[in-house]
JSON list of C-alpha atoms in Angstrom, two decimals:
[
{"chain": "A", "resi": 56, "resn": "ASN", "atom": "CA", "xyz": [-71.73, 61.21, -117.76]},
{"chain": "A", "resi": 57, "resn": "ALA", "atom": "CA", "xyz": [-69.93, 58.06, -118.86]},
{"chain": "A", "resi": 58, "resn": "GLY", "atom": "CA", "xyz": [-70.91, 58.74, -122.49]},
{"chain": "A", "resi": 59, "resn": "VAL", "atom": "CA", "xyz": [-70.91, 55.62, -124.68]},
{"chain": "A", "resi": 60, "resn": "THR", "atom": "CA", "xyz": [-69.53, 52.47, -123.11]},
{"chain": "A", "resi": 61, "resn": "GLN", "atom": "CA", "xyz": [-68.75, 49.17, -124.81]},
{"chain": "A", "resi": 62, "resn": "THR", "atom": "CA", "xyz": [-67.91, 45.76, -123.42]},
{"chain": "A", "resi": 63, "resn": "PRO", "atom": "CA", "xyz": [-65.80, 43.74, -123.83]},
{"chain": "A", "resi": 64, "resn": "LYS", "atom": "CA", "xyz": [-62.73, 45.60, -125.11]},
{"chain": "A", "resi": 65, "resn": "PHE", "atom": "CA", "xyz": [-61.22, 42.46, -126.61]},
{"chain": "A", "resi": 66, "resn": "GLN", "atom": "CA", "xyz": [-62.72, 39.13, -127.58]},
{"chain": "A", "resi": 67, "resn": "VAL", "atom": "CA", "xyz": [-61.49, 36.01, -129.34]},
{"chain": "A", "resi": 68, "resn": "LEU", "atom": "CA", "xyz": [-64.06, 33.60, -130.75]},
{"chain": "A", "resi": 69, "resn": "LYS", "atom": "CA", "xyz": [-63.91, 30.36, -132.63]},
{"chain": "A", "resi": 70, "resn": "THR", "atom": "CA", "xyz": [-65.78, 29.98, -135.90]},
{"chain": "A", "resi": 71, "resn": "GLY", "atom": "CA", "xyz": [-69.42, 29.17, -135.22]},
{"chain": "A", "resi": 72, "resn": "GLN", "atom": "CA", "xyz": [-69.56, 30.58, -131.70]},
{"chain": "A", "resi": 73, "resn": "SER", "atom": "CA", "xyz": [-72.06, 33.26, -130.80]},
{"chain": "A", "resi": 74, "resn": "MET", "atom": "CA", "xyz": [-71.68, 36.32, -128.64]},
{"chain": "A", "resi": 75, "resn": "THR", "atom": "CA", "xyz": [-73.16, 39.71, -127.83]},
{"chain": "A", "resi": 76, "resn": "LEU", "atom": "CA", "xyz": [-71.29, 42.98, -127.90]},
{"chain": "A", "resi": 77, "resn": "GLN", "atom": "CA", "xyz": [-72.73, 45.39, -125.36]},
{"chain": "A", "resi": 78, "resn": "CYS", "atom": "CA", "xyz": [-73.26, 49.10, -125.88]},
{"chain": "A", "resi": 79, "resn": "ALA", "atom": "CA", "xyz": [-74.81, 51.60, -123.50]},
{"chain": "A", "resi": 80, "resn": "GLN", "atom": "CA", "xyz": [-75.16, 55.38, -123.41]},
{"chain": "A", "resi": 81, "resn": "ASP", "atom": "CA", "xyz": [-76.31, 57.70, -120.64]},
{"chain": "A", "resi": 82, "resn": "MET", "atom": "CA", "xyz": [-77.00, 60.81, -122.71]},
{"chain": "A", "resi": 83, "resn": "ASN", "atom": "CA", "xyz": [-80.63, 59.98, -123.54]},
{"chain": "A", "resi": 84, "resn": "HIS", "atom": "CA", "xyz": [-79.81, 59.86, -127.25]},
{"chain": "A", "resi": 85, "resn": "GLU", "atom": "CA", "xyz": [-82.49, 58.53, -129.55]},
{"chain": "A", "resi": 86, "resn": "TYR", "atom": "CA", "xyz": [-80.13, 57.41, -132.29]},
{"chain": "A", "resi": 87, "resn": "MET", "atom": "CA", "xyz": [-77.66, 54.55, -131.82]},
{"chain": "A", "resi": 88, "resn": "SER", "atom": "CA", "xyz": [-75.61, 52.65, -134.34]},
{"chain": "A", "resi": 89, "resn": "TRP", "atom": "CA", "xyz": [-72.99, 49.96, -134.82]},
{"chain": "A", "resi": 90, "resn": "TYR", "atom": "CA", "xyz": [-70.03, 50.24, -137.18]},
{"chain": "A", "resi": 91, "resn": "ARG", "atom": "CA", "xyz": [-67.21, 47.95, -138.06]},
{"chain": "A", "resi": 92, "resn": "GLN", "atom": "CA", "xyz": [-63.78, 49.31, -138.92]},
{"chain": "A", "resi": 93, "resn": "ASP", "atom": "CA", "xyz": [-61.49, 47.44, -141.27]},
{"chain": "A", "resi": 94, "resn": "PRO", "atom": "CA", "xyz": [-58.15, 48.67, -142.68]},
{"chain": "A", "resi": 95, "resn": "GLY", "atom": "CA", "xyz": [-58.59, 50.82, -145.78]},
{"chain": "A", "resi": 96, "resn": "MET", "atom": "CA", "xyz": [-62.38, 50.67, -145.63]},
{"chain": "A", "resi": 97, "resn": "GLY", "atom": "CA", "xyz": [-63.25, 53.30, -143.07]},
{"chain": "A", "resi": 98, "resn": "LEU", "atom": "CA", "xyz": [-66.29, 52.68, -140.90]},
{"chain": "A", "resi": 99, "resn": "ARG", "atom": "CA", "xyz": [-69.19, 50.75, -142.32]},
{"chain": "A", "resi": 100, "resn": "LEU", "atom": "CA", "xyz": [-72.63, 50.91, -140.79]},
{"chain": "A", "resi": 101, "resn": "ILE", "atom": "CA", "xyz": [-73.99, 47.54, -139.63]},
{"chain": "A", "resi": 102, "resn": "HIS", "atom": "CA", "xyz": [-77.31, 48.40, -137.95]},
{"chain": "A", "resi": 103, "resn": "TYR", "atom": "CA", "xyz": [-78.87, 51.47, -136.46]},
{"chain": "A", "resi": 104, "resn": "SER", "atom": "CA", "xyz": [-81.82, 52.48, -134.30]},
{"chain": "A", "resi": 105, "resn": "VAL", "atom": "CA", "xyz": [-83.78, 55.74, -134.14]},
{"chain": "A", "resi": 106, "resn": "GLY", "atom": "CA", "xyz": [-85.44, 54.89, -130.84]},
{"chain": "A", "resi": 107, "resn": "ALA", "atom": "CA", "xyz": [-86.50, 52.08, -128.52]},
{"chain": "A", "resi": 108, "resn": "GLY", "atom": "CA", "xyz": [-88.21, 49.32, -130.47]},
{"chain": "A", "resi": 109, "resn": "ILE", "atom": "CA", "xyz": [-87.03, 50.61, -133.87]},
{"chain": "A", "resi": 110, "resn": "THR", "atom": "CA", "xyz": [-84.04, 49.18, -135.73]},
{"chain": "A", "resi": 111, "resn": "ASP", "atom": "CA", "xyz": [-82.93, 49.09, -139.33]},
{"chain": "A", "resi": 112, "resn": "GLN", "atom": "CA", "xyz": [-80.16, 47.66, -141.45]},
{"chain": "A", "resi": 113, "resn": "GLY", "atom": "CA", "xyz": [-77.11, 49.55, -142.54]},
{"chain": "A", "resi": 114, "resn": "GLU", "atom": "CA", "xyz": [-74.56, 48.84, -145.22]},
{"chain": "A", "resi": 115, "resn": "VAL", "atom": "CA", "xyz": [-73.26, 45.46, -143.95]},
{"chain": "A", "resi": 116, "resn": "PRO", "atom": "CA", "xyz": [-75.96, 43.79, -141.79]},
{"chain": "A", "resi": 117, "resn": "ASN", "atom": "CA", "xyz": [-75.46, 40.13, -142.72]},
{"chain": "A", "resi": 118, "resn": "GLY", "atom": "CA", "xyz": [-74.43, 37.93, -139.81]},
{"chain": "A", "resi": 119, "resn": "TYR", "atom": "CA", "xyz": [-75.49, 40.46, -137.16]},
{"chain": "A", "resi": 120, "resn": "ASN", "atom": "CA", "xyz": [-78.67, 41.03, -135.17]},
{"chain": "A", "resi": 121, "resn": "VAL", "atom": "CA", "xyz": [-79.71, 43.94, -132.99]},
{"chain": "A", "resi": 122, "resn": "SER", "atom": "CA", "xyz": [-82.56, 44.92, -130.71]},
{"chain": "A", "resi": 123, "resn": "ARG", "atom": "CA", "xyz": [-83.40, 48.11, -128.83]},
{"chain": "A", "resi": 124, "resn": "SER", "atom": "CA", "xyz": [-85.58, 47.46, -125.81]},
{"chain": "A", "resi": 125, "resn": "THR", "atom": "CA", "xyz": [-84.46, 50.60, -123.94]},
{"chain": "A", "resi": 126, "resn": "THR", "atom": "CA", "xyz": [-83.13, 54.01, -124.94]},
{"chain": "A", "resi": 127, "resn": "GLU", "atom": "CA", "xyz": [-79.84, 53.30, -123.17]},
{"chain": "A", "resi": 128, "resn": "ASP", "atom": "CA", "xyz": [-78.81, 49.91, -124.58]},
{"chain": "A", "resi": 129, "resn": "PHE", "atom": "CA", "xyz": [-78.14, 48.66, -128.08]},
{"chain": "A", "resi": 130, "resn": "PRO", "atom": "CA", "xyz": [-76.50, 45.19, -128.10]},
{"chain": "A", "resi": 131, "resn": "LEU", "atom": "CA", "xyz": [-75.05, 43.62, -131.24]},
{"chain": "A", "resi": 132, "resn": "ARG", "atom": "CA", "xyz": [-75.33, 39.85, -131.61]},
{"chain": "A", "resi": 133, "resn": "LEU", "atom": "CA", "xyz": [-73.18, 37.60, -133.72]},
{"chain": "A", "resi": 134, "resn": "LEU", "atom": "CA", "xyz": [-75.17, 34.40, -134.17]},
{"chain": "A", "resi": 135, "resn": "SER", "atom": "CA", "xyz": [-72.45, 32.23, -135.74]},
{"chain": "A", "resi": 136, "resn": "ALA", "atom": "CA", "xyz": [-69.09, 33.96, -135.90]},
{"chain": "A", "resi": 137, "resn": "ALA", "atom": "CA", "xyz": [-67.00, 33.78, -139.08]},
{"chain": "A", "resi": 138, "resn": "PRO", "atom": "CA", "xyz": [-63.38, 34.84, -139.70]},
{"chain": "A", "resi": 139, "resn": "SER", "atom": "CA", "xyz": [-64.72, 37.62, -141.97]},
{"chain": "A", "resi": 140, "resn": "GLN", "atom": "CA", "xyz": [-66.19, 39.22, -138.87]},
{"chain": "A", "resi": 141, "resn": "THR", "atom": "CA", "xyz": [-62.75, 39.84, -137.41]},
{"chain": "A", "resi": 142, "resn": "SER", "atom": "CA", "xyz": [-62.79, 43.60, -136.99]},
{"chain": "A", "resi": 143, "resn": "VAL", "atom": "CA", "xyz": [-62.99, 46.50, -134.58]},
{"chain": "A", "resi": 144, "resn": "TYR", "atom": "CA", "xyz": [-66.57, 47.34, -133.67]},
{"chain": "A", "resi": 145, "resn": "PHE", "atom": "CA", "xyz": [-67.71, 50.79, -132.62]},
{"chain": "A", "resi": 146, "resn": "CYS", "atom": "CA", "xyz": [-71.00, 51.81, -131.13]},
{"chain": "A", "resi": 147, "resn": "ALA", "atom": "CA", "xyz": [-72.17, 55.41, -131.48]},
{"chain": "A", "resi": 148, "resn": "SER", "atom": "CA", "xyz": [-75.09, 57.52, -130.35]},
{"chain": "A", "resi": 149, "resn": "ALA", "atom": "CA", "xyz": [-76.57, 60.87, -131.37]},
{"chain": "A", "resi": 150, "resn": "LEU", "atom": "CA", "xyz": [-79.48, 63.18, -130.80]},
{"chain": "A", "resi": 151, "resn": "GLN", "atom": "CA", "xyz": [-82.14, 63.29, -133.48]},
{"chain": "A", "resi": 152, "resn": "GLY", "atom": "CA", "xyz": [-83.43, 66.31, -135.31]},
{"chain": "A", "resi": 153, "resn": "GLU", "atom": "CA", "xyz": [-82.16, 69.37, -137.13]},
{"chain": "A", "resi": 154, "resn": "GLY", "atom": "CA", "xyz": [-78.87, 70.79, -135.96]},
{"chain": "A", "resi": 155, "resn": "SER", "atom": "CA", "xyz": [-77.66, 67.62, -134.27]},
{"chain": "A", "resi": 156, "resn": "TYR", "atom": "CA", "xyz": [-76.18, 64.57, -135.97]},
{"chain": "A", "resi": 157, "resn": "GLU", "atom": "CA", "xyz": [-72.96, 64.73, -133.96]},
{"chain": "A", "resi": 158, "resn": "GLN", "atom": "CA", "xyz": [-72.22, 61.13, -133.13]},
{"chain": "A", "resi": 159, "resn": "TYR", "atom": "CA", "xyz": [-70.48, 60.11, -129.93]},
{"chain": "A", "resi": 160, "resn": "PHE", "atom": "CA", "xyz": [-68.39, 56.97, -130.19]},
{"chain": "A", "resi": 161, "resn": "GLY", "atom": "CA", "xyz": [-67.52, 54.29, -127.70]},
{"chain": "A", "resi": 162, "resn": "PRO", "atom": "CA", "xyz": [-63.93, 53.04, -127.26]},
{"chain": "A", "resi": 163, "resn": "GLY", "atom": "CA", "xyz": [-64.48, 49.99, -129.48]},
{"chain": "A", "resi": 164, "resn": "THR", "atom": "CA", "xyz": [-64.37, 46.20, -129.21]},
{"chain": "A", "resi": 165, "resn": "ARG", "atom": "CA", "xyz": [-61.58, 44.35, -131.00]},
{"chain": "A", "resi": 166, "resn": "LEU", "atom": "CA", "xyz": [-62.93, 40.98, -132.14]},
{"chain": "A", "resi": 167, "resn": "THR", "atom": "CA", "xyz": [-60.88, 38.15, -133.56]},
{"chain": "A", "resi": 168, "resn": "VAL", "atom": "CA", "xyz": [-62.55, 35.06, -135.02]},
{"chain": "A", "resi": 169, "resn": "THR", "atom": "CA", "xyz": [-60.28, 32.07, -135.55]},
{"chain": "B", "resi": 256, "resn": "ALA", "atom": "CA", "xyz": [-76.72, 57.13, -153.02]},
{"chain": "B", "resi": 257, "resn": "GLN", "atom": "CA", "xyz": [-74.51, 59.21, -150.83]},
{"chain": "B", "resi": 258, "resn": "SER", "atom": "CA", "xyz": [-70.78, 58.48, -150.81]},
{"chain": "B", "resi": 259, "resn": "VAL", "atom": "CA", "xyz": [-67.64, 59.98, -149.31]},
{"chain": "B", "resi": 260, "resn": "THR", "atom": "CA", "xyz": [-64.18, 59.70, -150.84]},
{"chain": "B", "resi": 261, "resn": "GLN", "atom": "CA", "xyz": [-60.96, 60.57, -149.08]},
{"chain": "B", "resi": 262, "resn": "LEU", "atom": "CA", "xyz": [-58.40, 60.98, -151.80]},
{"chain": "B", "resi": 263, "resn": "ASP", "atom": "CA", "xyz": [-55.27, 60.10, -149.81]},
{"chain": "B", "resi": 264, "resn": "SER", "atom": "CA", "xyz": [-54.82, 57.01, -147.66]},
{"chain": "B", "resi": 265, "resn": "GLN", "atom": "CA", "xyz": [-51.62, 58.32, -146.06]},
{"chain": "B", "resi": 266, "resn": "VAL", "atom": "CA", "xyz": [-50.18, 61.81, -145.77]},
{"chain": "B", "resi": 267, "resn": "PRO", "atom": "CA", "xyz": [-46.63, 62.12, -144.39]},
{"chain": "B", "resi": 268, "resn": "VAL", "atom": "CA", "xyz": [-45.58, 65.62, -143.39]},
{"chain": "B", "resi": 269, "resn": "PHE", "atom": "CA", "xyz": [-42.85, 67.23, -141.32]},
{"chain": "B", "resi": 270, "resn": "GLU", "atom": "CA", "xyz": [-43.61, 68.97, -138.07]},
{"chain": "B", "resi": 271, "resn": "GLU", "atom": "CA", "xyz": [-44.62, 72.64, -138.45]},
{"chain": "B", "resi": 272, "resn": "ALA", "atom": "CA", "xyz": [-45.44, 72.18, -142.14]},
{"chain": "B", "resi": 273, "resn": "PRO", "atom": "CA", "xyz": [-48.96, 72.84, -143.50]},
{"chain": "B", "resi": 274, "resn": "VAL", "atom": "CA", "xyz": [-51.24, 69.95, -144.38]},
{"chain": "B", "resi": 275, "resn": "GLU", "atom": "CA", "xyz": [-54.43, 69.37, -146.36]},
{"chain": "B", "resi": 276, "resn": "LEU", "atom": "CA", "xyz": [-56.51, 66.20, -146.12]},
{"chain": "B", "resi": 277, "resn": "ARG", "atom": "CA", "xyz": [-58.92, 65.94, -149.01]},
{"chain": "B", "resi": 278, "resn": "CYS", "atom": "CA", "xyz": [-62.53, 64.82, -148.88]},
{"chain": "B", "resi": 279, "resn": "ASN", "atom": "CA", "xyz": [-65.16, 64.76, -151.62]},
{"chain": "B", "resi": 280, "resn": "TYR", "atom": "CA", "xyz": [-68.78, 63.75, -151.22]},
{"chain": "B", "resi": 281, "resn": "SER", "atom": "CA", "xyz": [-71.62, 62.98, -153.56]},
{"chain": "B", "resi": 282, "resn": "SER", "atom": "CA", "xyz": [-75.17, 63.80, -152.65]},
{"chain": "B", "resi": 283, "resn": "SER", "atom": "CA", "xyz": [-78.25, 65.10, -154.35]},
{"chain": "B", "resi": 284, "resn": "VAL", "atom": "CA", "xyz": [-79.78, 66.36, -151.13]},
{"chain": "B", "resi": 285, "resn": "SER", "atom": "CA", "xyz": [-78.78, 68.71, -148.34]},
{"chain": "B", "resi": 286, "resn": "VAL", "atom": "CA", "xyz": [-75.68, 67.44, -146.62]},
{"chain": "B", "resi": 287, "resn": "TYR", "atom": "CA", "xyz": [-74.03, 67.74, -143.26]},
{"chain": "B", "resi": 288, "resn": "LEU", "atom": "CA", "xyz": [-70.28, 67.16, -143.15]},
{"chain": "B", "resi": 289, "resn": "PHE", "atom": "CA", "xyz": [-67.94, 66.09, -140.40]},
{"chain": "B", "resi": 290, "resn": "TRP", "atom": "CA", "xyz": [-64.31, 65.38, -139.70]},
{"chain": "B", "resi": 291, "resn": "TYR", "atom": "CA", "xyz": [-63.52, 62.85, -136.99]},
{"chain": "B", "resi": 292, "resn": "VAL", "atom": "CA", "xyz": [-60.08, 62.02, -135.58]},
{"chain": "B", "resi": 293, "resn": "GLN", "atom": "CA", "xyz": [-58.98, 58.65, -134.21]},
{"chain": "B", "resi": 294, "resn": "TYR", "atom": "CA", "xyz": [-55.83, 58.40, -132.13]},
{"chain": "B", "resi": 295, "resn": "PRO", "atom": "CA", "xyz": [-54.17, 54.97, -131.85]},
{"chain": "B", "resi": 296, "resn": "ASN", "atom": "CA", "xyz": [-56.29, 52.40, -130.03]},
{"chain": "B", "resi": 297, "resn": "GLN", "atom": "CA", "xyz": [-59.07, 54.88, -129.32]},
{"chain": "B", "resi": 298, "resn": "GLY", "atom": "CA", "xyz": [-62.55, 55.62, -130.56]},
{"chain": "B", "resi": 299, "resn": "LEU", "atom": "CA", "xyz": [-63.46, 58.47, -132.87]},
{"chain": "B", "resi": 300, "resn": "GLN", "atom": "CA", "xyz": [-63.74, 62.05, -131.69]},
{"chain": "B", "resi": 301, "resn": "LEU", "atom": "CA", "xyz": [-65.49, 64.86, -133.52]},
{"chain": "B", "resi": 302, "resn": "LEU", "atom": "CA", "xyz": [-62.99, 67.40, -134.86]},
{"chain": "B", "resi": 303, "resn": "LEU", "atom": "CA", "xyz": [-65.36, 69.82, -136.61]},
{"chain": "B", "resi": 304, "resn": "LYS", "atom": "CA", "xyz": [-68.67, 69.90, -138.44]},
{"chain": "B", "resi": 305, "resn": "TYR", "atom": "CA", "xyz": [-70.57, 71.83, -141.07]},
{"chain": "B", "resi": 306, "resn": "LEU", "atom": "CA", "xyz": [-74.34, 71.95, -140.69]},
{"chain": "B", "resi": 307, "resn": "SER", "atom": "CA", "xyz": [-75.25, 75.31, -142.25]},
{"chain": "B", "resi": 308, "resn": "GLY", "atom": "CA", "xyz": [-74.16, 78.96, -142.32]},
{"chain": "B", "resi": 309, "resn": "SER", "atom": "CA", "xyz": [-70.51, 79.93, -142.75]},
{"chain": "B", "resi": 310, "resn": "THR", "atom": "CA", "xyz": [-68.72, 77.57, -145.10]},
{"chain": "B", "resi": 311, "resn": "LEU", "atom": "CA", "xyz": [-65.48, 77.82, -143.12]},
{"chain": "B", "resi": 312, "resn": "VAL", "atom": "CA", "xyz": [-65.50, 75.90, -139.86]},
{"chain": "B", "resi": 313, "resn": "GLU", "atom": "CA", "xyz": [-62.74, 75.68, -137.30]},
{"chain": "B", "resi": 314, "resn": "SER", "atom": "CA", "xyz": [-61.71, 73.36, -134.50]},
{"chain": "B", "resi": 315, "resn": "ILE", "atom": "CA", "xyz": [-60.19, 74.32, -131.17]},
{"chain": "B", "resi": 316, "resn": "ASN", "atom": "CA", "xyz": [-56.78, 72.84, -132.04]},
{"chain": "B", "resi": 317, "resn": "GLY", "atom": "CA", "xyz": [-56.09, 74.80, -135.23]},
{"chain": "B", "resi": 318, "resn": "PHE", "atom": "CA", "xyz": [-57.75, 72.68, -137.91]},
{"chain": "B", "resi": 319, "resn": "GLU", "atom": "CA", "xyz": [-60.20, 74.20, -140.34]},
{"chain": "B", "resi": 320, "resn": "ALA", "atom": "CA", "xyz": [-62.36, 72.90, -143.18]},
{"chain": "B", "resi": 321, "resn": "GLU", "atom": "CA", "xyz": [-64.24, 74.65, -145.94]},
{"chain": "B", "resi": 322, "resn": "PHE", "atom": "CA", "xyz": [-67.50, 73.46, -147.41]},
{"chain": "B", "resi": 323, "resn": "ASN", "atom": "CA", "xyz": [-67.40, 73.92, -151.17]},
{"chain": "B", "resi": 324, "resn": "LYS", "atom": "CA", "xyz": [-70.75, 73.06, -152.69]},
{"chain": "B", "resi": 325, "resn": "SER", "atom": "CA", "xyz": [-69.71, 73.57, -156.31]},
{"chain": "B", "resi": 326, "resn": "GLN", "atom": "CA", "xyz": [-66.77, 71.20, -155.95]},
{"chain": "B", "resi": 327, "resn": "THR", "atom": "CA", "xyz": [-68.58, 68.91, -153.47]},
{"chain": "B", "resi": 328, "resn": "SER", "atom": "CA", "xyz": [-65.55, 69.03, -151.20]},
{"chain": "B", "resi": 329, "resn": "PHE", "atom": "CA", "xyz": [-64.84, 69.46, -147.51]},
{"chain": "B", "resi": 330, "resn": "HIS", "atom": "CA", "xyz": [-61.04, 69.49, -147.26]},
{"chain": "B", "resi": 331, "resn": "LEU", "atom": "CA", "xyz": [-59.33, 69.67, -143.87]},
{"chain": "B", "resi": 332, "resn": "ARG", "atom": "CA", "xyz": [-56.37, 72.00, -143.41]},
{"chain": "B", "resi": 333, "resn": "LYS", "atom": "CA", "xyz": [-53.91, 73.02, -140.74]},
{"chain": "B", "resi": 334, "resn": "PRO", "atom": "CA", "xyz": [-51.23, 75.66, -141.32]},
{"chain": "B", "resi": 335, "resn": "SER", "atom": "CA", "xyz": [-48.68, 74.08, -138.95]},
{"chain": "B", "resi": 336, "resn": "VAL", "atom": "CA", "xyz": [-48.90, 70.52, -137.67]},
{"chain": "B", "resi": 337, "resn": "HIS", "atom": "CA", "xyz": [-47.53, 69.01, -134.46]},
{"chain": "B", "resi": 338, "resn": "ILE", "atom": "CA", "xyz": [-46.30, 65.52, -133.68]},
{"chain": "B", "resi": 339, "resn": "SER", "atom": "CA", "xyz": [-49.44, 65.10, -131.57]},
{"chain": "B", "resi": 340, "resn": "ASP", "atom": "CA", "xyz": [-51.61, 65.49, -134.68]},
{"chain": "B", "resi": 341, "resn": "THR", "atom": "CA", "xyz": [-50.49, 62.06, -135.85]},
{"chain": "B", "resi": 342, "resn": "ALA", "atom": "CA", "xyz": [-53.73, 60.09, -136.14]},
{"chain": "B", "resi": 343, "resn": "GLU", "atom": "CA", "xyz": [-56.27, 58.76, -138.59]},
{"chain": "B", "resi": 344, "resn": "TYR", "atom": "CA", "xyz": [-58.80, 61.25, -139.89]},
{"chain": "B", "resi": 345, "resn": "PHE", "atom": "CA", "xyz": [-62.23, 60.38, -141.22]},
{"chain": "B", "resi": 346, "resn": "CYS", "atom": "CA", "xyz": [-64.54, 62.52, -143.28]},
{"chain": "B", "resi": 347, "resn": "ALA", "atom": "CA", "xyz": [-68.26, 61.73, -142.93]},
{"chain": "B", "resi": 348, "resn": "ALA", "atom": "CA", "xyz": [-71.50, 62.95, -144.47]},
{"chain": "B", "resi": 349, "resn": "GLY", "atom": "CA", "xyz": [-75.09, 62.84, -143.29]},
{"chain": "B", "resi": 350, "resn": "GLY", "atom": "CA", "xyz": [-78.30, 63.74, -145.09]},
{"chain": "B", "resi": 351, "resn": "SER", "atom": "CA", "xyz": [-81.40, 65.62, -144.11]},
{"chain": "B", "resi": 352, "resn": "SER", "atom": "CA", "xyz": [-83.46, 62.54, -143.34]},
{"chain": "B", "resi": 353, "resn": "ASN", "atom": "CA", "xyz": [-83.19, 63.10, -139.59]},
{"chain": "B", "resi": 354, "resn": "THR", "atom": "CA", "xyz": [-82.08, 59.53, -138.97]},
{"chain": "B", "resi": 355, "resn": "GLY", "atom": "CA", "xyz": [-78.59, 60.54, -137.91]},
{"chain": "B", "resi": 356, "resn": "LYS", "atom": "CA", "xyz": [-76.98, 58.10, -140.34]},
{"chain": "B", "resi": 357, "resn": "LEU", "atom": "CA", "xyz": [-73.46, 58.92, -141.41]},
{"chain": "B", "resi": 358, "resn": "ILE", "atom": "CA", "xyz": [-71.46, 57.68, -144.38]},
{"chain": "B", "resi": 359, "resn": "PHE", "atom": "CA", "xyz": [-67.72, 57.58, -143.73]},
{"chain": "B", "resi": 360, "resn": "GLY", "atom": "CA", "xyz": [-64.78, 57.89, -146.05]},
{"chain": "B", "resi": 361, "resn": "GLN", "atom": "CA", "xyz": [-61.97, 55.37, -146.05]},
{"chain": "B", "resi": 362, "resn": "GLY", "atom": "CA", "xyz": [-59.79, 57.40, -143.71]},
{"chain": "B", "resi": 363, "resn": "THR", "atom": "CA", "xyz": [-56.47, 59.24, -144.09]},
{"chain": "B", "resi": 364, "resn": "THR", "atom": "CA", "xyz": [-53.51, 58.50, -141.86]},
{"chain": "B", "resi": 365, "resn": "LEU", "atom": "CA", "xyz": [-51.61, 61.68, -141.04]},
{"chain": "B", "resi": 366, "resn": "GLN", "atom": "CA", "xyz": [-48.00, 60.92, -140.10]},
{"chain": "B", "resi": 367, "resn": "VAL", "atom": "CA", "xyz": [-46.17, 63.92, -138.66]},
{"chain": "B", "resi": 368, "resn": "LYS", "atom": "CA", "xyz": [-42.40, 63.49, -138.67]},
{"chain": "B", "resi": 369, "resn": "PRO", "atom": "CA", "xyz": [-39.95, 65.43, -136.49]}
]
C-alpha cells in the first residue's frame, strides 16, 4: 500500500491565484481530513469527510473548499490564494468506528503565497 | 469544547537523560489520546495511543505515556533519550463521536544534545 499520498510537495503561488492540493489514500478509509501546520500553532483542522459525498468544516475552513466524490480522493481547493495561507498542509485518513481513530498522514505540501 | 495544551514549546535534554513532555486536555466526554512524532521535513507518525483499558501505554522505541483522568493529563516519558529522538512531538485528543476528528496541541520540540 502507498498509504496517503499528496501532490505537489512544494508550490509557490501569487496572491489571487487558485490551485488544488491533491490527496489520495489506498487503505479504504472512510475518514479523511486536511490540516494546516504553522509554527507554534500545531495542526489545525481545515475540513474533513466521513465518507464519499459527506464533508464538513473544521476549525479554520475560510478560503478553502473540499469535495469527496470517491473514497480514495479528497482534494483541497484554494479559490483565491492569500499570503495568510502560506503553510504546510497535511492530509490524513482513518478508519471509522470504535477502537480506531488512528490517523495516517501524508508527507505534506509546503505552500508559499507571495 | 475539547482542547489540548502542551505545556512546553521546546525541551532541550542531553543524550541518555530522561525526558517528560507534558500534555493536558479538556473534555467533558470520553476521550481518546494520542502522541504523534514528526521528524524534520516529514509527515506525522503515530507514536502511541490510549483508547481504553490500561492507563499506561508504551511505544516500540521506549516511550511511554500515562492517562491520568483526574489530572486530565497524558504526559509522554522516556527514561533515556537518543540523538535520533530529536523531533517535534504532538499530543492529540479525539472524542467518542465516531467522526475521527482530532484536536492537536501546539507541539513540543525535543532537542537531544550529545
